[in-house]
Amino acid sequence: MVVYPPLSWVSAASLLALMWPLFRRNFRILLEERRFKYRLVATLSIFSSLAAGYYVVSSLIVVVVFSAFKLAARTEAYSQAAMMNTFALQPPTTVWIQVAGMETEVSFAEVQVGDIIILSAGQTIPVDGHITEGAATIDQHVLTGEAQPVEKTLDDTVFANTLVLTGKIYVQVEQTGNDTAAAQIGNILCNMTAQRLEHEARSEQLADKLTLPVLAASGLAMVTIGPAGAAAIMNSGFGSTLFFSGPLSMLSHLNLASHHGILIKDGRSLEKLHSVDTVVFDKTGTLTLEQPEVSSIHCCADWPEAEVLTFAALAEHRQTHPVANAILAAAEWHGLEMTPPDDAAYTVGFGVQVNHQGNTLQVGSQRFMQQVGVEIPATLEEVKVNCQTSGNSLIFVAVNGQLAGALELQAQLRPDTVELVNKLHQRGLKLCILSGDHRQPTEHLARRLGIDDVFAEVLPEGKADKIRELQEAGRTVCFVGDGINDAIALQQADVSVSLRGATSVATDSAQIVLMNQSLQQLDQLFEIADGFNKNLNQTMRIAYIPGSVLIGGVFLFHFGMTAALVLYGSGVTAAMSKALSPLRQLSKPSNKP
């Protein structure tokens, strides 16, 4: 206007072009949904400023408004982009199949229903099917939640994305690709994501509530003060400041969380976390580690514990599955010297048989002992019953066809789990376990940790139903899980948390990932959420002050657009400063040595 007046008209036309789609969208919401959005006020403020001849001020306000929208959309877009890759299950490039009695390697893409694929220890099963030959111990906790590996043999069903721990099996393909049980969980997950109602940030909800009061005040100013007063009130900046400071506070606390090793993919979960009153844990892989630990050694016929453990470790010397690792770790902890067995020709099925220094060592499950003709004495019957009650498992050890003893394996708790449970109880939170595992071991673990309630033997689809039941009872639920079977429940929960190193579908589905793989970070997460809620409340109060002063000033002192711009700018600056305060704390040097 000062240098070249025609540019004012170009500027006005450009501003109208920018704001028109926003105005049209919010006007449609007003007509169809019968509700006001503060974006409508933001649009009308530009139109009213232009009508009053404030071209430069209008341009400055548009910059601020769109910057606020950009920040608000940034967290939402990041979350949506993460959900696009929610089911990244990677099949193998090639598999071995049986053709006319011969083993042939083919591309996995060529596998058809009815083919027989060959799988050995350490391989992930890529299809759903049933076993036509062989036997194996399979870890399927990521799909079913069962803590202990499952022994499977002829005609038993196996599922994609479960792991062969020991043995060799021939599997006839029944389902591949998107038809497998694991993929069906993914389909349910995607449908839930598409149907989930959009959750608006609290700052946006409060801004929308201010729409009618601002419009009413502006209309009153038009009648009593004139266009200048009406335009000034329309530019009071209540909503714009909230739009700007709310997302910025959120981003600051996302940064703060990342410094503590916590990845928050959906910033709005921070708001929800503050109102959580129930934390539900998956069992296997979340509260417990995949690798069990040897808790007791039960001996027969005066065999010493050290010798029974040594025999078991010798037999498992070259195995890499969790049970073998637990036995080898126990042997190392007891300081036992390990030498490779003489005969490395293993008989692998539900157990292992090796020859060492003239002795035949047999280590495995009760079924394996029955297969090789080793009798289980009555003295171990009570031990078996107790193990079944507590959810522990027995690994039997035989020497030359006679039982020497058995190793009792129990689930190994994640470090500091008991301390975390105590901290969460101190916060007044109700704690539950939700598991696909059997009821007795799940209840035993709950008593061991002091957890309030248990939901056991729940199918993957049923986990989401249990979460929904808690929500319908008025609970706000945070669910912590790690497996494919947890993905649907992660989507259903108000806040979802997983651990780094869990299955890709769990970490992709969860809103929050604990990158240090420590449940202790869950307590830190609640602290950060409390800090965010406090900071957000303070920034919102700051946002109200300049707008309130301006409206009062318009009616009492006839404030105009200059005062509106000054107060608006000061309000945005103060709210931004408060929103950024967590980052300033990070930049301060630590006093710790």
Coordinates of C-alpha atoms in Angstrom, one line a residue:
M1 CA 0.0 0.0 0.0
V2 CA 2.9 2.4 0.7
V3 CA 5.2 1.4 -2.2
Y4 CA 2.9 0.3 -4.9
P5 CA -0.9 0.5 -4.2
P6 CA -2.0 -2.0 -6.9
L7 CA -0.1 -4.8 -5.0
S8 CA -2.7 -4.4 -2.2
W9 CA -5.3 -5.7 -4.6
V10 CA -3.1 -8.6 -5.7
S11 CA -2.4 -9.4 -2.0
A12 CA -6.1 -9.3 -1.2
A13 CA -7.0 -11.6 -4.1
S14 CA -4.2 -14.1 -3.0
L15 CA -5.5 -14.1 0.6
L16 CA -9.0 -14.8 -0.6
A17 CA -7.8 -17.6 -2.8
L18 CA -5.9 -19.1 0.2
M19 CA -8.7 -18.8 2.7
W20 CA -11.6 -19.8 0.4
P21 CA -11.2 -23.7 0.6
L22 CA -10.9 -23.4 4.4
F23 CA -14.0 -21.2 4.6
R24 CA -16.0 -23.6 2.3
R25 CA -15.0 -26.7 4.3
N26 CA -15.9 -25.1 7.6
F27 CA -19.1 -23.7 6.2
R28 CA -20.0 -27.2 5.1
I29 CA -19.3 -28.6 8.6
L30 CA -21.6 -25.9 9.9
L31 CA -24.5 -26.9 7.6
E32 CA -24.1 -30.7 7.7
E33 CA -22.9 -31.3 11.3
R34 CA -24.5 -28.3 12.9
R35 CA -21.4 -27.3 14.8
F36 CA -18.9 -24.4 14.7
K37 CA -15.2 -24.9 14.2
Y38 CA -12.8 -22.1 15.2
R39 CA -11.2 -22.3 11.8
L40 CA -14.4 -20.5 10.6
V41 CA -13.5 -17.6 12.9
A42 CA -9.9 -17.6 11.5
T43 CA -11.3 -17.4 8.0
L44 CA -13.8 -14.6 8.8
S45 CA -11.1 -12.7 10.6
I46 CA -9.1 -12.5 7.4
F47 CA -12.2 -11.4 5.4
S48 CA -13.1 -8.8 8.0
S49 CA -9.6 -7.4 8.0
L50 CA -9.5 -7.1 4.3
A51 CA -12.9 -5.4 4.3
A52 CA -11.6 -2.9 6.8
G53 CA -8.5 -2.3 4.6
Y54 CA -5.9 -3.9 6.8
Y55 CA -4.0 -5.7 4.0
V56 CA -0.6 -6.1 5.7
V57 CA -2.1 -7.2 9.0
S58 CA -4.2 -9.8 7.2
S59 CA -1.1 -11.2 5.5
L60 CA 0.7 -11.5 8.8
I61 CA -2.2 -13.2 10.4
V62 CA -2.5 -15.7 7.6
V63 CA 1.2 -16.7 8.1
V64 CA 0.6 -17.3 11.8
V65 CA -2.7 -19.2 11.2
F66 CA -1.3 -21.5 8.6
S67 CA 1.8 -22.1 10.7
A68 CA -0.4 -23.2 13.6
F69 CA -2.4 -25.5 11.2
K70 CA 0.9 -26.9 9.9
L71 CA 2.1 -27.8 13.4
A72 CA -1.3 -29.3 14.4
A73 CA -1.3 -31.4 11.2
R74 CA 2.3 -32.5 11.6
T75 CA 1.7 -34.8 14.6
E76 CA -1.4 -36.3 13.0
A77 CA 0.3 -36.9 9.6
Y78 CA 3.3 -38.6 11.4
S79 CA 0.9 -41.0 13.2
Q80 CA -1.1 -41.8 10.0
A81 CA 2.1 -42.5 8.1
A82 CA 3.3 -44.9 10.7
M83 CA -0.1 -46.8 10.6
M84 CA 0.2 -47.2 6.8
N85 CA 3.0 -49.8 7.4
T86 CA 1.1 -51.5 10.2
F87 CA 1.5 -55.1 9.1
A88 CA 5.0 -55.5 7.7
L89 CA 5.3 -59.3 7.8
Q90 CA 8.2 -60.5 5.7
P91 CA 7.9 -63.9 4.1
P92 CA 11.1 -65.8 3.2
T93 CA 12.6 -65.4 -0.3
T94 CA 12.8 -69.2 -0.9
V95 CA 11.5 -72.4 0.7
W96 CA 12.2 -76.1 0.3
I97 CA 9.3 -78.2 -0.9
Q98 CA 8.9 -81.9 -1.5
V99 CA 8.2 -82.9 -5.1
A100 CA 8.0 -86.6 -6.0
G101 CA 10.0 -87.6 -2.9
M102 CA 12.7 -85.0 -3.7
E103 CA 13.5 -81.8 -1.8
T104 CA 13.6 -78.8 -4.1
E105 CA 14.2 -75.1 -3.4
V106 CA 11.7 -72.8 -5.0
S107 CA 10.7 -69.1 -4.7
F108 CA 8.2 -68.6 -1.9
A109 CA 6.0 -66.7 -4.4
E110 CA 5.6 -70.0 -6.3
V111 CA 4.2 -72.0 -3.3
Q112 CA 0.6 -73.2 -3.9
V113 CA -2.0 -74.6 -1.6
G114 CA -1.4 -78.4 -1.3
D115 CA 2.4 -78.1 -1.6
I116 CA 4.5 -79.7 1.2
I117 CA 7.2 -77.4 2.5
I118 CA 10.1 -78.6 4.7
L119 CA 11.0 -76.7 7.9
S120 CA 13.8 -77.3 10.4
A121 CA 14.8 -75.8 13.8
G122 CA 15.3 -72.1 13.7
Q123 CA 13.0 -71.4 10.8
T124 CA 9.8 -69.3 10.9
I125 CA 6.8 -71.0 9.5
P126 CA 5.6 -68.9 6.5
V127 CA 2.2 -70.6 5.9
D128 CA -0.8 -72.1 7.7
G129 CA -1.0 -75.9 7.3
H130 CA -0.8 -79.3 9.0
I131 CA 2.1 -81.6 9.6
T132 CA 2.3 -84.6 7.3
E133 CA 5.6 -86.0 8.6
G134 CA 8.0 -85.3 11.5
A135 CA 7.7 -83.7 14.9
A136 CA 8.8 -80.3 16.3
T137 CA 8.6 -78.0 19.2
I138 CA 7.1 -74.7 18.1
D139 CA 7.1 -71.3 19.8
Q140 CA 3.8 -69.7 18.9
H141 CA 3.5 -67.1 21.7
V142 CA 3.5 -64.1 19.3
L143 CA 0.3 -65.4 17.7
T144 CA -1.5 -67.2 20.6
G145 CA 0.2 -65.8 23.7
E146 CA 1.1 -69.3 25.0
A147 CA 4.2 -69.0 27.3
Q148 CA 5.5 -72.5 26.7
P149 CA 6.5 -74.0 23.4
V150 CA 4.1 -76.5 21.9
E151 CA 4.9 -80.0 20.8
K152 CA 3.4 -80.8 17.4
T153 CA 3.5 -83.9 15.3
L154 CA 1.5 -85.8 12.6
D155 CA -1.7 -84.0 11.5
D156 CA -1.3 -81.1 14.0
T157 CA -2.0 -77.6 12.7
V158 CA 0.8 -75.0 12.5
F159 CA 0.5 -71.3 11.9
A160 CA 2.4 -68.7 9.9
N161 CA 4.9 -66.5 11.8
T162 CA 5.5 -69.1 14.5
L163 CA 9.0 -70.4 15.2
V164 CA 10.3 -74.0 14.9
L165 CA 12.5 -74.5 18.0
T166 CA 13.5 -78.1 17.5
G167 CA 12.8 -80.9 15.1
K168 CA 12.1 -81.1 11.4
I169 CA 8.6 -81.1 9.9
Y170 CA 6.9 -81.5 6.5
V171 CA 3.9 -79.1 6.3
Q172 CA 1.1 -79.3 3.8
V173 CA 0.1 -75.7 2.8
E174 CA -3.5 -74.7 3.5
Q175 CA -3.3 -70.9 3.6
T176 CA -0.7 -68.5 2.3
G177 CA -0.2 -64.7 2.2
N178 CA -3.3 -62.7 3.2
D179 CA -5.3 -65.9 4.0
T180 CA -3.2 -66.9 7.0
A181 CA -4.3 -66.5 10.6
A182 CA -1.6 -63.8 11.1
A183 CA -2.7 -61.9 8.0
Q184 CA -6.3 -62.1 9.1
I185 CA -5.4 -60.3 12.3
G186 CA -3.8 -57.7 10.1
N187 CA -7.0 -57.2 8.2
I188 CA -9.0 -56.7 11.3
L189 CA -6.4 -54.3 12.5
C190 CA -6.6 -52.2 9.3
N191 CA -10.4 -52.2 9.5
M192 CA -10.3 -50.9 13.0
T193 CA -7.8 -48.2 12.0
A194 CA -10.1 -47.0 9.2
Q195 CA -13.2 -47.1 11.4
R196 CA -11.7 -45.4 14.5
L197 CA -13.2 -42.0 15.2
E198 CA -10.9 -39.1 15.0
H199 CA -9.8 -37.8 18.3
E200 CA -9.4 -34.1 18.4
A201 CA -6.7 -32.5 20.6
R202 CA -8.0 -30.8 23.7
S203 CA -6.6 -27.4 22.6
E204 CA -8.7 -27.7 19.4
Q205 CA -11.8 -28.7 21.3
L206 CA -11.4 -25.6 23.6
A207 CA -10.8 -23.4 20.6
D208 CA -14.0 -24.7 19.0
K209 CA -16.0 -23.8 22.1
L210 CA -14.9 -20.2 21.8
T211 CA -16.3 -19.8 18.3
L212 CA -19.8 -18.7 19.2
P213 CA -18.7 -16.3 22.0
V214 CA -16.2 -14.6 19.7
L215 CA -18.7 -14.3 16.8
A216 CA -21.3 -12.9 19.3
A217 CA -18.8 -10.4 20.7
S218 CA -17.8 -9.3 17.2
G219 CA -21.4 -8.9 16.1
L220 CA -22.1 -6.8 19.2
A221 CA -19.0 -4.6 18.4
M222 CA -20.2 -4.1 14.8
V223 CA -23.5 -2.7 16.1
T224 CA -22.0 -0.6 19.0
I225 CA -18.4 0.3 17.9
G226 CA -18.3 -0.2 14.1
P227 CA -16.4 -2.3 11.6
A228 CA -12.9 -1.6 13.1
G229 CA -14.0 -3.0 16.5
A230 CA -15.7 -6.0 15.0
A231 CA -12.5 -6.8 12.9
A232 CA -10.3 -6.4 16.0
I233 CA -12.4 -8.9 18.0
M234 CA -12.4 -11.3 15.1
N235 CA -8.6 -11.1 15.3
S236 CA -8.4 -11.6 19.0
G237 CA -6.5 -14.8 18.4
F238 CA -8.1 -17.1 21.0
G239 CA -8.2 -20.1 18.8
S240 CA -5.1 -19.4 16.8
T241 CA -3.0 -19.1 19.9
L242 CA -4.4 -22.4 21.2
F243 CA -3.9 -24.1 17.8
F244 CA -0.3 -22.8 17.8
S245 CA 0.7 -23.4 21.4
G246 CA -1.1 -26.8 21.9
P247 CA 0.8 -28.7 19.1
L248 CA 4.1 -26.9 20.0
S249 CA 3.8 -28.1 23.6
M250 CA 3.0 -31.5 22.4
L251 CA 6.1 -31.6 20.1
S252 CA 8.3 -30.3 22.9
H253 CA 7.2 -33.2 25.1
L254 CA 7.6 -35.7 22.3
N255 CA 11.2 -34.4 22.1
L256 CA 11.5 -34.8 25.9
A257 CA 10.2 -38.4 25.7
S258 CA 12.7 -39.2 22.9
H259 CA 15.6 -38.1 25.2
H260 CA 14.4 -40.7 27.6
G261 CA 14.3 -43.4 24.9
I262 CA 10.5 -43.3 24.4
L263 CA 9.1 -43.0 20.9
I264 CA 5.7 -41.4 20.8
K265 CA 4.2 -41.8 17.4
D266 CA 0.8 -40.3 18.2
G267 CA 1.2 -37.2 20.3
R268 CA -2.5 -37.2 21.2
S269 CA -1.9 -40.3 23.3
L270 CA 0.0 -38.0 25.8
E271 CA -3.3 -36.2 26.5
K272 CA -5.2 -39.5 26.9
L273 CA -2.5 -41.0 29.1
H274 CA -3.1 -38.4 31.8
S275 CA -6.6 -39.8 32.3
V276 CA -5.7 -43.5 32.2
D277 CA -6.9 -45.4 35.3
T278 CA -6.2 -49.0 34.1
V279 CA -3.1 -50.6 32.7
V280 CA -3.5 -54.0 31.0
F281 CA -0.4 -56.0 30.3
D282 CA 0.1 -58.9 27.8
K283 CA 1.9 -61.7 29.6
T284 CA 4.5 -63.6 27.5
G285 CA 7.1 -61.3 26.0
T286 CA 5.9 -58.2 27.9
L287 CA 5.9 -59.0 31.6
T288 CA 8.1 -62.0 31.0
L289 CA 11.1 -62.7 28.7
E290 CA 10.9 -65.2 25.9
Q291 CA 13.8 -67.2 27.5
P292 CA 12.8 -69.0 30.6
E293 CA 15.1 -69.8 33.6
V294 CA 15.9 -72.9 35.5
S295 CA 14.2 -72.5 38.9
S296 CA 14.7 -76.0 40.4
I297 CA 16.5 -79.2 39.8
H298 CA 14.6 -82.4 40.8
C299 CA 16.8 -85.5 41.2
C300 CA 16.1 -89.2 41.1
A301 CA 18.0 -92.1 42.7
D302 CA 20.5 -89.9 44.5
W303 CA 21.8 -88.2 41.4
P304 CA 23.5 -84.9 42.4
E305 CA 22.0 -81.7 41.0
A306 CA 25.2 -80.5 39.4
E307 CA 25.5 -83.8 37.4
V308 CA 21.9 -83.7 36.2
L309 CA 22.4 -80.1 35.1
T310 CA 25.7 -81.0 33.4
F311 CA 24.1 -83.8 31.4
A312 CA 21.3 -81.5 30.3
A313 CA 23.8 -78.8 29.2
L314 CA 25.9 -81.4 27.3
A315 CA 22.9 -82.5 25.4
E316 CA 21.8 -79.0 24.6
H317 CA 25.4 -77.8 23.7
R318 CA 24.7 -77.0 20.1
Q319 CA 21.0 -75.9 20.4
T320 CA 19.9 -72.3 20.2
H321 CA 16.3 -72.3 21.2
P322 CA 15.1 -70.6 24.4
V323 CA 14.9 -73.8 26.5
A324 CA 18.5 -74.7 25.6
N325 CA 19.7 -71.2 26.3
A326 CA 18.1 -71.4 29.8
I327 CA 19.8 -74.6 30.6
L328 CA 23.2 -73.4 29.3
A329 CA 22.8 -70.1 31.3
A330 CA 22.1 -72.1 34.5
A331 CA 25.1 -74.3 33.9
E332 CA 27.3 -71.2 33.4
W333 CA 25.9 -69.6 36.5
H334 CA 26.7 -72.7 38.6
G335 CA 30.3 -72.6 37.2
L336 CA 30.1 -76.0 35.4
E337 CA 32.7 -76.8 32.9
M338 CA 31.3 -77.7 29.5
T339 CA 32.9 -80.0 26.9
P340 CA 31.3 -80.9 23.6
P341 CA 29.7 -84.4 23.5
D342 CA 31.6 -87.2 21.8
D343 CA 28.8 -88.0 19.4
A344 CA 27.3 -85.1 17.6
A345 CA 24.7 -87.1 15.8
Y346 CA 21.5 -85.7 17.4
T347 CA 18.1 -87.2 17.5
V348 CA 15.9 -84.2 17.5
G349 CA 12.2 -84.2 18.0
F350 CA 10.6 -83.4 21.4
G351 CA 14.1 -83.8 22.9
V352 CA 17.7 -84.5 22.2
Q353 CA 19.8 -87.7 22.4
V354 CA 23.6 -87.6 22.3
N355 CA 26.5 -90.0 23.3
H356 CA 29.2 -88.8 25.6
Q357 CA 32.0 -90.8 27.2
G358 CA 30.2 -94.1 26.7
N359 CA 26.8 -92.8 28.1
T360 CA 23.7 -92.1 26.2
L361 CA 22.1 -88.8 27.3
Q362 CA 18.5 -88.1 26.6
V363 CA 17.0 -84.7 27.4
G364 CA 13.4 -83.6 26.6
S365 CA 9.8 -83.6 27.4
Q366 CA 7.7 -86.3 29.0
R367 CA 6.4 -87.3 25.5
F368 CA 10.1 -87.7 24.3
M369 CA 10.8 -89.9 27.3
Q370 CA 7.9 -92.1 26.4
Q371 CA 9.1 -92.4 22.8
V372 CA 12.5 -93.6 23.9
G373 CA 11.2 -95.9 26.6
V374 CA 12.3 -94.0 29.7
E375 CA 9.9 -94.5 32.7
I376 CA 8.9 -91.5 34.8
P377 CA 9.0 -92.5 38.5
A378 CA 6.0 -91.8 40.8
T379 CA 8.2 -89.5 42.9
L380 CA 8.0 -86.9 40.1
E381 CA 4.2 -87.0 39.8
E382 CA 3.6 -84.4 42.5
V383 CA 6.3 -82.2 40.9
K384 CA 4.4 -82.5 37.6
V385 CA 1.1 -81.4 39.3
N386 CA 2.8 -78.4 40.9
C387 CA 4.4 -77.4 37.7
Q388 CA 1.1 -77.5 35.9
T389 CA -0.5 -75.3 38.6
S390 CA 2.2 -72.7 38.5
G391 CA 2.7 -72.7 34.7
N392 CA 6.2 -74.1 34.8
S393 CA 7.5 -76.8 32.6
L394 CA 9.7 -79.9 33.2
I395 CA 12.7 -81.0 31.1
F396 CA 13.6 -84.6 31.9
V397 CA 17.2 -85.9 31.9
A398 CA 17.9 -89.6 31.4
V399 CA 21.2 -91.5 31.4
N400 CA 21.4 -94.9 29.6
G401 CA 17.6 -95.2 29.7
Q402 CA 17.2 -94.4 33.4
L403 CA 15.8 -91.1 34.6
A404 CA 18.4 -89.0 36.5
G405 CA 16.2 -86.0 37.2
A406 CA 14.3 -83.1 35.8
L407 CA 14.9 -79.4 35.4
E408 CA 12.0 -77.1 36.3
L409 CA 11.7 -74.0 34.0
Q410 CA 9.7 -70.9 34.9
A411 CA 9.0 -67.7 33.1
Q412 CA 11.7 -65.2 33.6
L413 CA 10.4 -61.8 34.7
R414 CA 11.6 -58.7 32.9
P415 CA 14.1 -56.8 35.2
D416 CA 12.5 -54.5 37.7
T417 CA 8.9 -55.6 36.9
V418 CA 8.0 -55.9 40.5
E419 CA 9.3 -52.4 41.2
L420 CA 7.3 -51.1 38.2
V421 CA 4.1 -52.7 39.5
N422 CA 4.6 -51.0 42.9
K423 CA 5.1 -47.6 41.2
L424 CA 2.0 -47.9 39.1
H425 CA 0.0 -48.9 42.1
Q426 CA 1.2 -45.8 43.9
R427 CA -0.2 -43.8 41.0
G428 CA -3.6 -45.4 41.9
L429 CA -3.8 -47.4 38.7
K430 CA -5.7 -50.7 38.4
L431 CA -3.4 -53.4 36.8
C432 CA -4.5 -56.4 34.8
I433 CA -3.0 -59.3 32.7
L434 CA -4.6 -60.1 29.4
S435 CA -3.1 -63.3 27.9
G436 CA -3.8 -66.2 25.5
D437 CA -2.0 -68.5 27.9
H438 CA -3.7 -70.9 30.2
R439 CA -5.4 -69.6 33.3
Q440 CA -3.4 -71.3 36.0
P441 CA 0.1 -69.9 35.0
T442 CA -1.4 -66.5 34.3
E443 CA -3.0 -66.3 37.7
H444 CA 0.2 -67.6 39.3
L445 CA 2.2 -64.8 37.6
A446 CA -0.4 -62.2 38.8
R447 CA 0.0 -63.4 42.4
R448 CA 3.8 -63.3 42.0
L449 CA 3.7 -59.7 40.8
G450 CA 0.8 -58.4 42.9
I451 CA -1.4 -57.6 39.8
D452 CA -5.1 -57.0 40.5
D453 CA -7.0 -58.9 37.8
V454 CA -6.5 -61.6 35.1
F455 CA -8.0 -62.4 31.7
A456 CA -6.6 -65.7 30.5
E457 CA -7.1 -68.1 27.5
V458 CA -8.3 -65.1 25.3
L459 CA -8.0 -65.4 21.5
P460 CA -6.5 -62.4 19.6
E461 CA -9.9 -61.1 18.5
G462 CA -11.2 -61.5 22.1
K463 CA -8.4 -59.4 23.5
A464 CA -10.0 -56.3 21.9
D465 CA -13.4 -57.3 23.3
K466 CA -11.9 -57.5 26.8
I467 CA -10.4 -54.0 26.4
R468 CA -13.8 -52.8 25.1
E469 CA -15.6 -54.2 28.1
L470 CA -13.3 -52.3 30.4
Q471 CA -14.0 -49.1 28.4
E472 CA -17.7 -49.6 28.5
A473 CA -17.4 -50.0 32.3
G474 CA -16.0 -46.4 32.4
R475 CA -12.3 -47.3 32.4
T476 CA -9.6 -45.5 30.4
V477 CA -7.2 -48.2 29.3
C478 CA -3.5 -48.3 28.5
F479 CA -2.6 -51.7 26.9
V480 CA 1.0 -52.9 26.8
G481 CA 1.7 -55.7 24.4
D482 CA 4.4 -57.2 22.1
G483 CA 2.9 -59.9 19.8
I484 CA 0.9 -60.2 16.6
N485 CA -1.9 -61.5 18.8
D486 CA -1.9 -58.1 20.6
A487 CA -2.3 -55.9 17.6
I488 CA -6.1 -55.6 17.7
A489 CA -6.1 -54.9 21.4
L490 CA -3.4 -52.2 20.8
Q491 CA -5.8 -50.5 18.4
Q492 CA -8.8 -50.8 20.7
A493 CA -7.1 -49.4 23.8
D494 CA -7.2 -45.6 24.6
V495 CA -3.4 -45.7 24.8
S496 CA -1.2 -48.5 23.3
V497 CA 2.4 -49.2 24.3
S498 CA 4.9 -51.8 22.9
L499 CA 8.6 -52.5 23.4
R500 CA 11.4 -52.2 20.9
G501 CA 12.3 -55.7 19.7
A502 CA 8.7 -56.9 19.7
T503 CA 7.0 -58.1 16.5
S504 CA 6.9 -55.4 13.8
V505 CA 3.1 -55.5 13.8
A506 CA 3.0 -54.7 17.6
T507 CA 5.5 -51.8 17.4
D508 CA 3.8 -50.4 14.2
S509 CA 0.3 -50.7 15.8
A510 CA 1.3 -49.1 19.2
Q511 CA 1.1 -45.4 19.7
I512 CA 4.2 -45.5 22.0
V513 CA 7.3 -47.7 21.8
L514 CA 9.7 -48.1 24.7
M515 CA 13.0 -48.0 22.8
N516 CA 15.2 -49.3 25.7
Q517 CA 13.1 -52.4 26.0
S518 CA 12.6 -51.7 29.7
L519 CA 9.2 -51.6 31.4
Q520 CA 10.6 -49.0 33.8
Q521 CA 10.2 -46.5 31.0
L522 CA 6.4 -46.9 31.5
D523 CA 6.6 -44.9 34.8
Q524 CA 8.7 -42.2 33.0
L525 CA 6.1 -42.1 30.4
F526 CA 3.4 -41.3 32.9
E527 CA 5.6 -38.6 34.4
I528 CA 6.1 -37.0 31.0
A529 CA 2.3 -37.2 30.4
D530 CA 1.6 -35.4 33.7
G531 CA 4.2 -32.7 32.8
F532 CA 2.5 -32.3 29.4
N533 CA -0.9 -31.9 30.9
K534 CA 0.4 -29.3 33.3
N535 CA 2.2 -27.4 30.6
L536 CA -0.8 -27.5 28.3
N537 CA -3.1 -26.1 31.0
Q538 CA -0.6 -23.2 31.6
T539 CA -0.3 -22.4 27.8
M540 CA -4.1 -22.4 27.5
R541 CA -4.4 -19.9 30.4
I542 CA -1.8 -17.7 28.7
A543 CA -3.8 -17.8 25.5
Y544 CA -7.0 -16.5 27.2
I545 CA -5.4 -13.4 28.7
P546 CA -4.6 -11.3 25.6
G547 CA -7.9 -12.1 23.9
S548 CA -9.9 -11.2 27.0
V549 CA -7.9 -7.9 27.3
L550 CA -8.6 -7.1 23.7
I551 CA -12.3 -7.7 23.8
G552 CA -12.6 -5.6 27.0
G553 CA -10.4 -2.9 25.4
V554 CA -12.6 -2.8 22.2
F555 CA -15.7 -2.0 24.2
L556 CA -14.2 0.2 26.9
F557 CA -11.4 2.0 25.1
H558 CA -12.2 1.4 21.4
F559 CA -9.1 -0.7 20.7
G560 CA -8.5 -1.2 17.0
M561 CA -6.5 -3.5 14.7
T562 CA -3.1 -2.1 16.0
A563 CA -3.9 -3.1 19.5
A564 CA -5.3 -6.5 18.3
L565 CA -2.0 -7.2 16.4
V566 CA 0.1 -6.2 19.5
L567 CA -1.9 -8.3 21.9
Y568 CA -2.2 -11.2 19.5
G569 CA 1.6 -11.2 19.0
S570 CA 2.4 -11.0 22.7
G571 CA -0.1 -13.8 23.5
V572 CA 1.5 -16.1 20.8
T573 CA 5.0 -15.2 22.0
A574 CA 4.2 -16.0 25.7
A575 CA 2.3 -19.2 24.9
M576 CA 5.2 -20.3 22.6
S577 CA 7.7 -19.6 25.3
K578 CA 5.8 -21.7 27.8
A579 CA 5.2 -24.5 25.3
L580 CA 9.0 -24.6 24.5
S581 CA 10.0 -24.7 28.2
P582 CA 10.6 -28.5 28.3
L583 CA 13.2 -28.1 25.5
R584 CA 15.0 -25.4 27.5
Q585 CA 15.3 -27.9 30.4
L586 CA 17.0 -30.4 28.1
S587 CA 19.5 -27.8 27.0
K588 CA 20.6 -27.0 30.6
P589 CA 23.9 -28.7 31.6
S590 CA 23.4 -31.6 34.1
N591 CA 24.7 -31.2 37.6
K592 CA 25.3 -34.9 37.9
P593 CA 28.9 -36.0 37.9

